């Protein structure tokens, strides 16, 4: 009995290949951003309105009238910050930046390595390990990145 060979070839439709190339191109364009810290601007949580504060104070007074524990007029929230436009709220930015500074101080090598994948926030230059600085190119036919 003679043996033969059988070959099966999968041909990808051109539209699917183009879409994959565009997706990979966009991923390459966006990859440096994942390790680039973007500061938080404005409040992340709104402050209590005067009506809400009055409601809490009234509830506290009612609790006291019935001999229940009260806050004694003390607020357990930090002082709200006032942002542009008079918006009052709370920002996580000081805490996040403190954590980043602590990470850089305690693990300088790891911090520098992570930053080498990102963007310089002042110059916009990509780090040495960003995908666009790597020697591997898309190997599918055609071209086109994520643009």
JSON list of N, CA and C in Angstrom, two decimals, residues 88-142:
[
{"chain": "A", "resi": 88, "resn": "UNK", "atom": "N", "xyz": [-16.63, 70.29, 45.80]},
{"chain": "A", "resi": 88, "resn": "UNK", "atom": "CA", "xyz": [-15.99, 69.77, 47.00]},
{"chain": "A", "resi": 88, "resn": "UNK", "atom": "C", "xyz": [-15.99, 68.25, 46.96]},
{"chain": "A", "resi": 89, "resn": "UNK", "atom": "N", "xyz": [-14.90, 67.68, 47.39]},
{"chain": "A", "resi": 89, "resn": "UNK", "atom": "CA", "xyz": [-14.79, 66.23, 47.40]},
{"chain": "A", "resi": 89, "resn": "UNK", "atom": "C", "xyz": [-13.47, 65.78, 47.96]},
{"chain": "A", "resi": 90, "resn": "UNK", "atom": "N", "xyz": [-13.16, 64.53, 47.70]},
{"chain": "A", "resi": 90, "resn": "UNK", "atom": "CA", "xyz": [-11.95, 63.90, 48.22]},
{"chain": "A", "resi": 90, "resn": "UNK", "atom": "C", "xyz": [-11.16, 63.32, 47.05]},
{"chain": "A", "resi": 91, "resn": "UNK", "atom": "N", "xyz": [-9.86, 63.51, 47.09]},
{"chain": "A", "resi": 91, "resn": "UNK", "atom": "CA", "xyz": [-8.99, 63.03, 46.03]},
{"chain": "A", "resi": 91, "resn": "UNK", "atom": "C", "xyz": [-8.10, 61.91, 46.56]},
{"chain": "A", "resi": 92, "resn": "UNK", "atom": "N", "xyz": [-7.88, 60.91, 45.74]},
{"chain": "A", "resi": 92, "resn": "UNK", "atom": "CA", "xyz": [-6.97, 59.81, 46.10]},
{"chain": "A", "resi": 92, "resn": "UNK", "atom": "C", "xyz": [-5.54, 60.13, 45.69]},
{"chain": "A", "resi": 93, "resn": "UNK", "atom": "N", "xyz": [-5.35, 61.24, 44.98]},
{"chain": "A", "resi": 93, "resn": "UNK", "atom": "CA", "xyz": [-4.04, 61.55, 44.42]},
{"chain": "A", "resi": 93, "resn": "UNK", "atom": "C", "xyz": [-2.91, 61.58, 45.47]},
{"chain": "A", "resi": 94, "resn": "UNK", "atom": "N", "xyz": [-3.07, 62.26, 46.60]},
{"chain": "A", "resi": 94, "resn": "UNK", "atom": "CA", "xyz": [-1.97, 62.26, 47.57]},
{"chain": "A", "resi": 94, "resn": "UNK", "atom": "C", "xyz": [-1.59, 60.85, 48.04]},
{"chain": "A", "resi": 95, "resn": "UNK", "atom": "N", "xyz": [-2.59, 60.01, 48.24]},
{"chain": "A", "resi": 95, "resn": "UNK", "atom": "CA", "xyz": [-2.31, 58.64, 48.70]},
{"chain": "A", "resi": 95, "resn": "UNK", "atom": "C", "xyz": [-1.63, 57.83, 47.59]},
{"chain": "A", "resi": 96, "resn": "UNK", "atom": "N", "xyz": [-2.11, 57.95, 46.36]},
{"chain": "A", "resi": 96, "resn": "UNK", "atom": "CA", "xyz": [-1.52, 57.20, 45.24]},
{"chain": "A", "resi": 96, "resn": "UNK", "atom": "C", "xyz": [-0.08, 57.64, 45.00]},
{"chain": "A", "resi": 97, "resn": "UNK", "atom": "N", "xyz": [0.15, 58.94, 45.00]},
{"chain": "A", "resi": 97, "resn": "UNK", "atom": "CA", "xyz": [1.51, 59.42, 44.78]},
{"chain": "A", "resi": 97, "resn": "UNK", "atom": "C", "xyz": [2.44, 59.04, 45.93]},
{"chain": "A", "resi": 98, "resn": "UNK", "atom": "N", "xyz": [1.89, 58.99, 47.14]},
{"chain": "A", "resi": 98, "resn": "UNK", "atom": "CA", "xyz": [2.68, 58.53, 48.29]},
{"chain": "A", "resi": 98, "resn": "UNK", "atom": "C", "xyz": [3.08, 57.06, 48.13]},
{"chain": "A", "resi": 99, "resn": "UNK", "atom": "N", "xyz": [2.15, 56.25, 47.64]},
{"chain": "A", "resi": 99, "resn": "UNK", "atom": "CA", "xyz": [2.45, 54.83, 47.42]},
{"chain": "A", "resi": 99, "resn": "UNK", "atom": "C", "xyz": [3.51, 54.66, 46.33]},
{"chain": "A", "resi": 100, "resn": "UNK", "atom": "N", "xyz": [3.42, 55.46, 45.28]},
{"chain": "A", "resi": 100, "resn": "UNK", "atom": "CA", "xyz": [4.41, 55.38, 44.20]},
{"chain": "A", "resi": 100, "resn": "UNK", "atom": "C", "xyz": [5.78, 55.80, 44.72]},
{"chain": "A", "resi": 101, "resn": "UNK", "atom": "N", "xyz": [5.84, 56.88, 45.49]},
{"chain": "A", "resi": 101, "resn": "UNK", "atom": "CA", "xyz": [7.11, 57.33, 46.06]},
{"chain": "A", "resi": 101, "resn": "UNK", "atom": "C", "xyz": [7.70, 56.28, 46.99]},
{"chain": "A", "resi": 102, "resn": "UNK", "atom": "N", "xyz": [6.85, 55.64, 47.80]},
{"chain": "A", "resi": 102, "resn": "UNK", "atom": "CA", "xyz": [7.32, 54.60, 48.71]},
{"chain": "A", "resi": 102, "resn": "UNK", "atom": "C", "xyz": [7.85, 53.40, 47.92]},
{"chain": "A", "resi": 103, "resn": "UNK", "atom": "N", "xyz": [7.15, 53.01, 46.85]},
{"chain": "A", "resi": 103, "resn": "UNK", "atom": "CA", "xyz": [7.59, 51.90, 46.00]},
{"chain": "A", "resi": 103, "resn": "UNK", "atom": "C", "xyz": [8.95, 52.21, 45.40]},
{"chain": "A", "resi": 104, "resn": "UNK", "atom": "N", "xyz": [9.13, 53.45, 44.89]},
{"chain": "A", "resi": 104, "resn": "UNK", "atom": "CA", "xyz": [10.41, 53.83, 44.29]},
{"chain": "A", "resi": 104, "resn": "UNK", "atom": "C", "xyz": [11.53, 53.84, 45.32]},
{"chain": "A", "resi": 105, "resn": "UNK", "atom": "N", "xyz": [11.21, 54.25, 46.55]},
{"chain": "A", "resi": 105, "resn": "UNK", "atom": "CA", "xyz": [12.23, 54.31, 47.60]},
{"chain": "A", "resi": 105, "resn": "UNK", "atom": "C", "xyz": [12.63, 52.91, 48.08]},
{"chain": "A", "resi": 106, "resn": "UNK", "atom": "N", "xyz": [11.64, 52.02, 48.22]},
{"chain": "A", "resi": 106, "resn": "UNK", "atom": "CA", "xyz": [11.91, 50.69, 48.75]},
{"chain": "A", "resi": 106, "resn": "UNK", "atom": "C", "xyz": [12.37, 49.70, 47.69]},
{"chain": "A", "resi": 107, "resn": "UNK", "atom": "N", "xyz": [12.01, 49.91, 46.43]},
{"chain": "A", "resi": 107, "resn": "UNK", "atom": "CA", "xyz": [12.35, 48.97, 45.36]},
{"chain": "A", "resi": 107, "resn": "UNK", "atom": "C", "xyz": [12.81, 49.74, 44.12]},
{"chain": "A", "resi": 108, "resn": "UNK", "atom": "N", "xyz": [13.91, 50.45, 44.22]},
{"chain": "A", "resi": 108, "resn": "UNK", "atom": "CA", "xyz": [14.32, 51.31, 43.09]},
{"chain": "A", "resi": 108, "resn": "UNK", "atom": "C", "xyz": [14.58, 50.54, 41.80]},
{"chain": "A", "resi": 109, "resn": "UNK", "atom": "N", "xyz": [15.16, 49.37, 41.88]},
{"chain": "A", "resi": 109, "resn": "UNK", "atom": "CA", "xyz": [15.43, 48.58, 40.67]},
{"chain": "A", "resi": 109, "resn": "UNK", "atom": "C", "xyz": [14.16, 48.13, 39.99]},
{"chain": "A", "resi": 110, "resn": "UNK", "atom": "N", "xyz": [13.22, 47.64, 40.76]},
{"chain": "A", "resi": 110, "resn": "UNK", "atom": "CA", "xyz": [11.95, 47.20, 40.19]},
{"chain": "A", "resi": 110, "resn": "UNK", "atom": "C", "xyz": [11.18, 48.38, 39.62]},
{"chain": "A", "resi": 111, "resn": "UNK", "atom": "N", "xyz": [11.21, 49.50, 40.30]},
{"chain": "A", "resi": 111, "resn": "UNK", "atom": "CA", "xyz": [10.50, 50.70, 39.82]},
{"chain": "A", "resi": 111, "resn": "UNK", "atom": "C", "xyz": [11.11, 51.16, 38.50]},
{"chain": "A", "resi": 112, "resn": "UNK", "atom": "N", "xyz": [12.44, 51.17, 38.42]},
{"chain": "A", "resi": 112, "resn": "UNK", "atom": "CA", "xyz": [13.10, 51.60, 37.18]},
{"chain": "A", "resi": 112, "resn": "UNK", "atom": "C", "xyz": [12.78, 50.64, 36.03]},
{"chain": "A", "resi": 113, "resn": "UNK", "atom": "N", "xyz": [12.75, 49.35, 36.32]},
{"chain": "A", "resi": 113, "resn": "UNK", "atom": "CA", "xyz": [12.43, 48.35, 35.29]},
{"chain": "A", "resi": 113, "resn": "UNK", "atom": "C", "xyz": [11.01, 48.57, 34.77]},
{"chain": "A", "resi": 114, "resn": "UNK", "atom": "N", "xyz": [10.05, 48.76, 35.68]},
{"chain": "A", "resi": 114, "resn": "UNK", "atom": "CA", "xyz": [8.66, 48.99, 35.24]},
{"chain": "A", "resi": 114, "resn": "UNK", "atom": "C", "xyz": [8.55, 50.26, 34.41]},
{"chain": "A", "resi": 115, "resn": "UNK", "atom": "N", "xyz": [9.24, 51.30, 34.84]},
{"chain": "A", "resi": 115, "resn": "UNK", "atom": "CA", "xyz": [9.18, 52.56, 34.10]},
{"chain": "A", "resi": 115, "resn": "UNK", "atom": "C", "xyz": [9.80, 52.47, 32.72]},
{"chain": "A", "resi": 116, "resn": "UNK", "atom": "N", "xyz": [10.70, 51.50, 32.51]},
{"chain": "A", "resi": 116, "resn": "UNK", "atom": "CA", "xyz": [11.35, 51.37, 31.20]},
{"chain": "A", "resi": 116, "resn": "UNK", "atom": "C", "xyz": [10.38, 50.88, 30.13]},
{"chain": "A", "resi": 117, "resn": "UNK", "atom": "N", "xyz": [9.18, 50.44, 30.53]},
{"chain": "A", "resi": 117, "resn": "UNK", "atom": "CA", "xyz": [8.16, 50.03, 29.56]},
{"chain": "A", "resi": 117, "resn": "UNK", "atom": "C", "xyz": [7.24, 51.18, 29.20]},
{"chain": "A", "resi": 118, "resn": "UNK", "atom": "N", "xyz": [7.26, 52.23, 29.97]},
{"chain": "A", "resi": 118, "resn": "UNK", "atom": "CA", "xyz": [6.28, 53.31, 29.83]},
{"chain": "A", "resi": 118, "resn": "UNK", "atom": "C", "xyz": [6.80, 54.51, 29.06]},
{"chain": "A", "resi": 119, "resn": "UNK", "atom": "N", "xyz": [6.10, 55.61, 29.26]},
{"chain": "A", "resi": 119, "resn": "UNK", "atom": "CA", "xyz": [6.42, 56.87, 28.61]},
{"chain": "A", "resi": 119, "resn": "UNK", "atom": "C", "xyz": [6.99, 57.86, 29.61]},
{"chain": "A", "resi": 120, "resn": "UNK", "atom": "N", "xyz": [7.92, 58.67, 29.16]},
{"chain": "A", "resi": 120, "resn": "UNK", "atom": "CA", "xyz": [8.39, 59.77, 29.99]},
{"chain": "A", "resi": 120, "resn": "UNK", "atom": "C", "xyz": [7.28, 60.82, 29.96]},
{"chain": "A", "resi": 121, "resn": "UNK", "atom": "N", "xyz": [6.70, 61.17, 31.13]},
{"chain": "A", "resi": 121, "resn": "UNK", "atom": "CA", "xyz": [5.56, 62.08, 31.14]},
{"chain": "A", "resi": 121, "resn": "UNK", "atom": "C", "xyz": [5.89, 63.51, 30.69]},
{"chain": "A", "resi": 122, "resn": "UNK", "atom": "N", "xyz": [7.15, 63.88, 30.68]},
{"chain": "A", "resi": 122, "resn": "UNK", "atom": "CA", "xyz": [7.52, 65.23, 30.27]},
{"chain": "A", "resi": 122, "resn": "UNK", "atom": "C", "xyz": [7.86, 65.27, 28.79]},
{"chain": "A", "resi": 123, "resn": "UNK", "atom": "N", "xyz": [8.71, 64.34, 28.33]},
{"chain": "A", "resi": 123, "resn": "UNK", "atom": "CA", "xyz": [9.17, 64.37, 26.94]},
{"chain": "A", "resi": 123, "resn": "UNK", "atom": "C", "xyz": [8.28, 63.56, 26.00]},
{"chain": "A", "resi": 124, "resn": "UNK", "atom": "N", "xyz": [7.57, 62.57, 26.54]},
{"chain": "A", "resi": 124, "resn": "UNK", "atom": "CA", "xyz": [6.77, 61.69, 25.69]},
{"chain": "A", "resi": 124, "resn": "UNK", "atom": "C", "xyz": [7.57, 60.57, 25.06]},
{"chain": "A", "resi": 125, "resn": "UNK", "atom": "N", "xyz": [8.85, 60.50, 25.38]},
{"chain": "A", "resi": 125, "resn": "UNK", "atom": "CA", "xyz": [9.69, 59.43, 24.85]},
{"chain": "A", "resi": 125, "resn": "UNK", "atom": "C", "xyz": [9.29, 58.10, 25.47]},
{"chain": "A", "resi": 126, "resn": "UNK", "atom": "N", "xyz": [9.26, 57.06, 24.64]},
{"chain": "A", "resi": 126, "resn": "UNK", "atom": "CA", "xyz": [8.92, 55.74, 25.16]},
{"chain": "A", "resi": 126, "resn": "UNK", "atom": "C", "xyz": [10.14, 55.13, 25.82]},
{"chain": "A", "resi": 127, "resn": "UNK", "atom": "N", "xyz": [9.90, 54.28, 26.80]},
{"chain": "A", "resi": 127, "resn": "UNK", "atom": "CA", "xyz": [10.99, 53.62, 27.50]},
{"chain": "A", "resi": 127, "resn": "UNK", "atom": "C", "xyz": [11.73, 52.63, 26.64]},
{"chain": "A", "resi": 128, "resn": "UNK", "atom": "N", "xyz": [12.90, 52.21, 27.09]},
{"chain": "A", "resi": 128, "resn": "UNK", "atom": "CA", "xyz": [13.75, 51.32, 26.31]},
{"chain": "A", "resi": 128, "resn": "UNK", "atom": "C", "xyz": [13.12, 49.95, 26.09]},
{"chain": "A", "resi": 129, "resn": "UNK", "atom": "N", "xyz": [12.22, 49.54, 26.96]},
{"chain": "A", "resi": 129, "resn": "UNK", "atom": "CA", "xyz": [11.60, 48.22, 26.81]},
{"chain": "A", "resi": 129, "resn": "UNK", "atom": "C", "xyz": [10.19, 48.29, 26.22]},
{"chain": "A", "resi": 130, "resn": "UNK", "atom": "N", "xyz": [9.77, 49.44, 25.77]},
{"chain": "A", "resi": 130, "resn": "UNK", "atom": "CA", "xyz": [8.44, 49.58, 25.15]},
{"chain": "A", "resi": 130, "resn": "UNK", "atom": "C", "xyz": [8.41, 48.74, 23.88]},
{"chain": "A", "resi": 131, "resn": "UNK", "atom": "N", "xyz": [7.24, 48.22, 23.51]},
{"chain": "A", "resi": 131, "resn": "UNK", "atom": "CA", "xyz": [7.15, 47.34, 22.33]},
{"chain": "A", "resi": 131, "resn": "UNK", "atom": "C", "xyz": [7.74, 47.95, 21.06]},
{"chain": "A", "resi": 132, "resn": "UNK", "atom": "N", "xyz": [7.61, 49.24, 20.86]},
{"chain": "A", "resi": 132, "resn": "UNK", "atom": "CA", "xyz": [8.12, 49.82, 19.61]},
{"chain": "A", "resi": 132, "resn": "UNK", "atom": "C", "xyz": [9.64, 49.85, 19.56]},
{"chain": "A", "resi": 133, "resn": "UNK", "atom": "N", "xyz": [10.29, 49.62, 20.69]},
{"chain": "A", "resi": 133, "resn": "UNK", "atom": "CA", "xyz": [11.76, 49.55, 20.71]},
{"chain": "A", "resi": 133, "resn": "UNK", "atom": "C", "xyz": [12.27, 48.12, 20.66]},
{"chain": "A", "resi": 134, "resn": "UNK", "atom": "N", "xyz": [11.40, 47.17, 20.43]},
{"chain": "A", "resi": 134, "resn": "UNK", "atom": "CA", "xyz": [11.80, 45.77, 20.37]},
{"chain": "A", "resi": 134, "resn": "UNK", "atom": "C", "xyz": [12.03, 45.37, 18.91]},
{"chain": "A", "resi": 135, "resn": "UNK", "atom": "N", "xyz": [12.89, 44.38, 18.68]},
{"chain": "A", "resi": 135, "resn": "UNK", "atom": "CA", "xyz": [13.26, 44.03, 17.31]},
{"chain": "A", "resi": 135, "resn": "UNK", "atom": "C", "xyz": [12.21, 43.19, 16.55]},
{"chain": "A", "resi": 136, "resn": "UNK", "atom": "N", "xyz": [11.15, 42.77, 17.19]},
{"chain": "A", "resi": 136, "resn": "UNK", "atom": "CA", "xyz": [10.18, 41.90, 16.54]},
{"chain": "A", "resi": 136, "resn": "UNK", "atom": "C", "xyz": [9.12, 42.75, 15.84]},
{"chain": "A", "resi": 137, "resn": "UNK", "atom": "N", "xyz": [8.85, 42.45, 14.57]},
{"chain": "A", "resi": 137, "resn": "UNK", "atom": "CA", "xyz": [7.83, 43.15, 13.80]},
{"chain": "A", "resi": 137, "resn": "UNK", "atom": "C", "xyz": [6.69, 42.19, 13.54]},
{"chain": "A", "resi": 138, "resn": "UNK", "atom": "N", "xyz": [5.55, 42.72, 13.13]},
{"chain": "A", "resi": 138, "resn": "UNK", "atom": "CA", "xyz": [4.43, 41.87, 12.73]},
{"chain": "A", "resi": 138, "resn": "UNK", "atom": "C", "xyz": [4.85, 41.07, 11.51]},
{"chain": "A", "resi": 139, "resn": "UNK", "atom": "N", "xyz": [4.54, 39.78, 11.50]},
{"chain": "A", "resi": 139, "resn": "UNK", "atom": "CA", "xyz": [5.00, 38.94, 10.42]},
{"chain": "A", "resi": 139, "resn": "UNK", "atom": "C", "xyz": [3.90, 38.58, 9.43]},
{"chain": "A", "resi": 140, "resn": "UNK", "atom": "N", "xyz": [2.71, 39.13, 9.59]},
{"chain": "A", "resi": 140, "resn": "UNK", "atom": "CA", "xyz": [1.65, 38.84, 8.63]},
{"chain": "A", "resi": 140, "resn": "UNK", "atom": "C", "xyz": [1.89, 39.66, 7.38]},
{"chain": "A", "resi": 141, "resn": "UNK", "atom": "N", "xyz": [1.27, 39.21, 6.27]},
{"chain": "A", "resi": 141, "resn": "UNK", "atom": "CA", "xyz": [1.41, 39.98, 5.04]},
{"chain": "A", "resi": 141, "resn": "UNK", "atom": "C", "xyz": [0.74, 41.32, 5.21]},
{"chain": "A", "resi": 142, "resn": "UNK", "atom": "N", "xyz": [1.02, 42.16, 4.28]},
{"chain": "A", "resi": 142, "resn": "UNK", "atom": "CA", "xyz": [0.40, 43.48, 4.35]},
{"chain": "A", "resi": 142, "resn": "UNK", "atom": "C", "xyz": [1.24, 44.38, 5.22]}
]
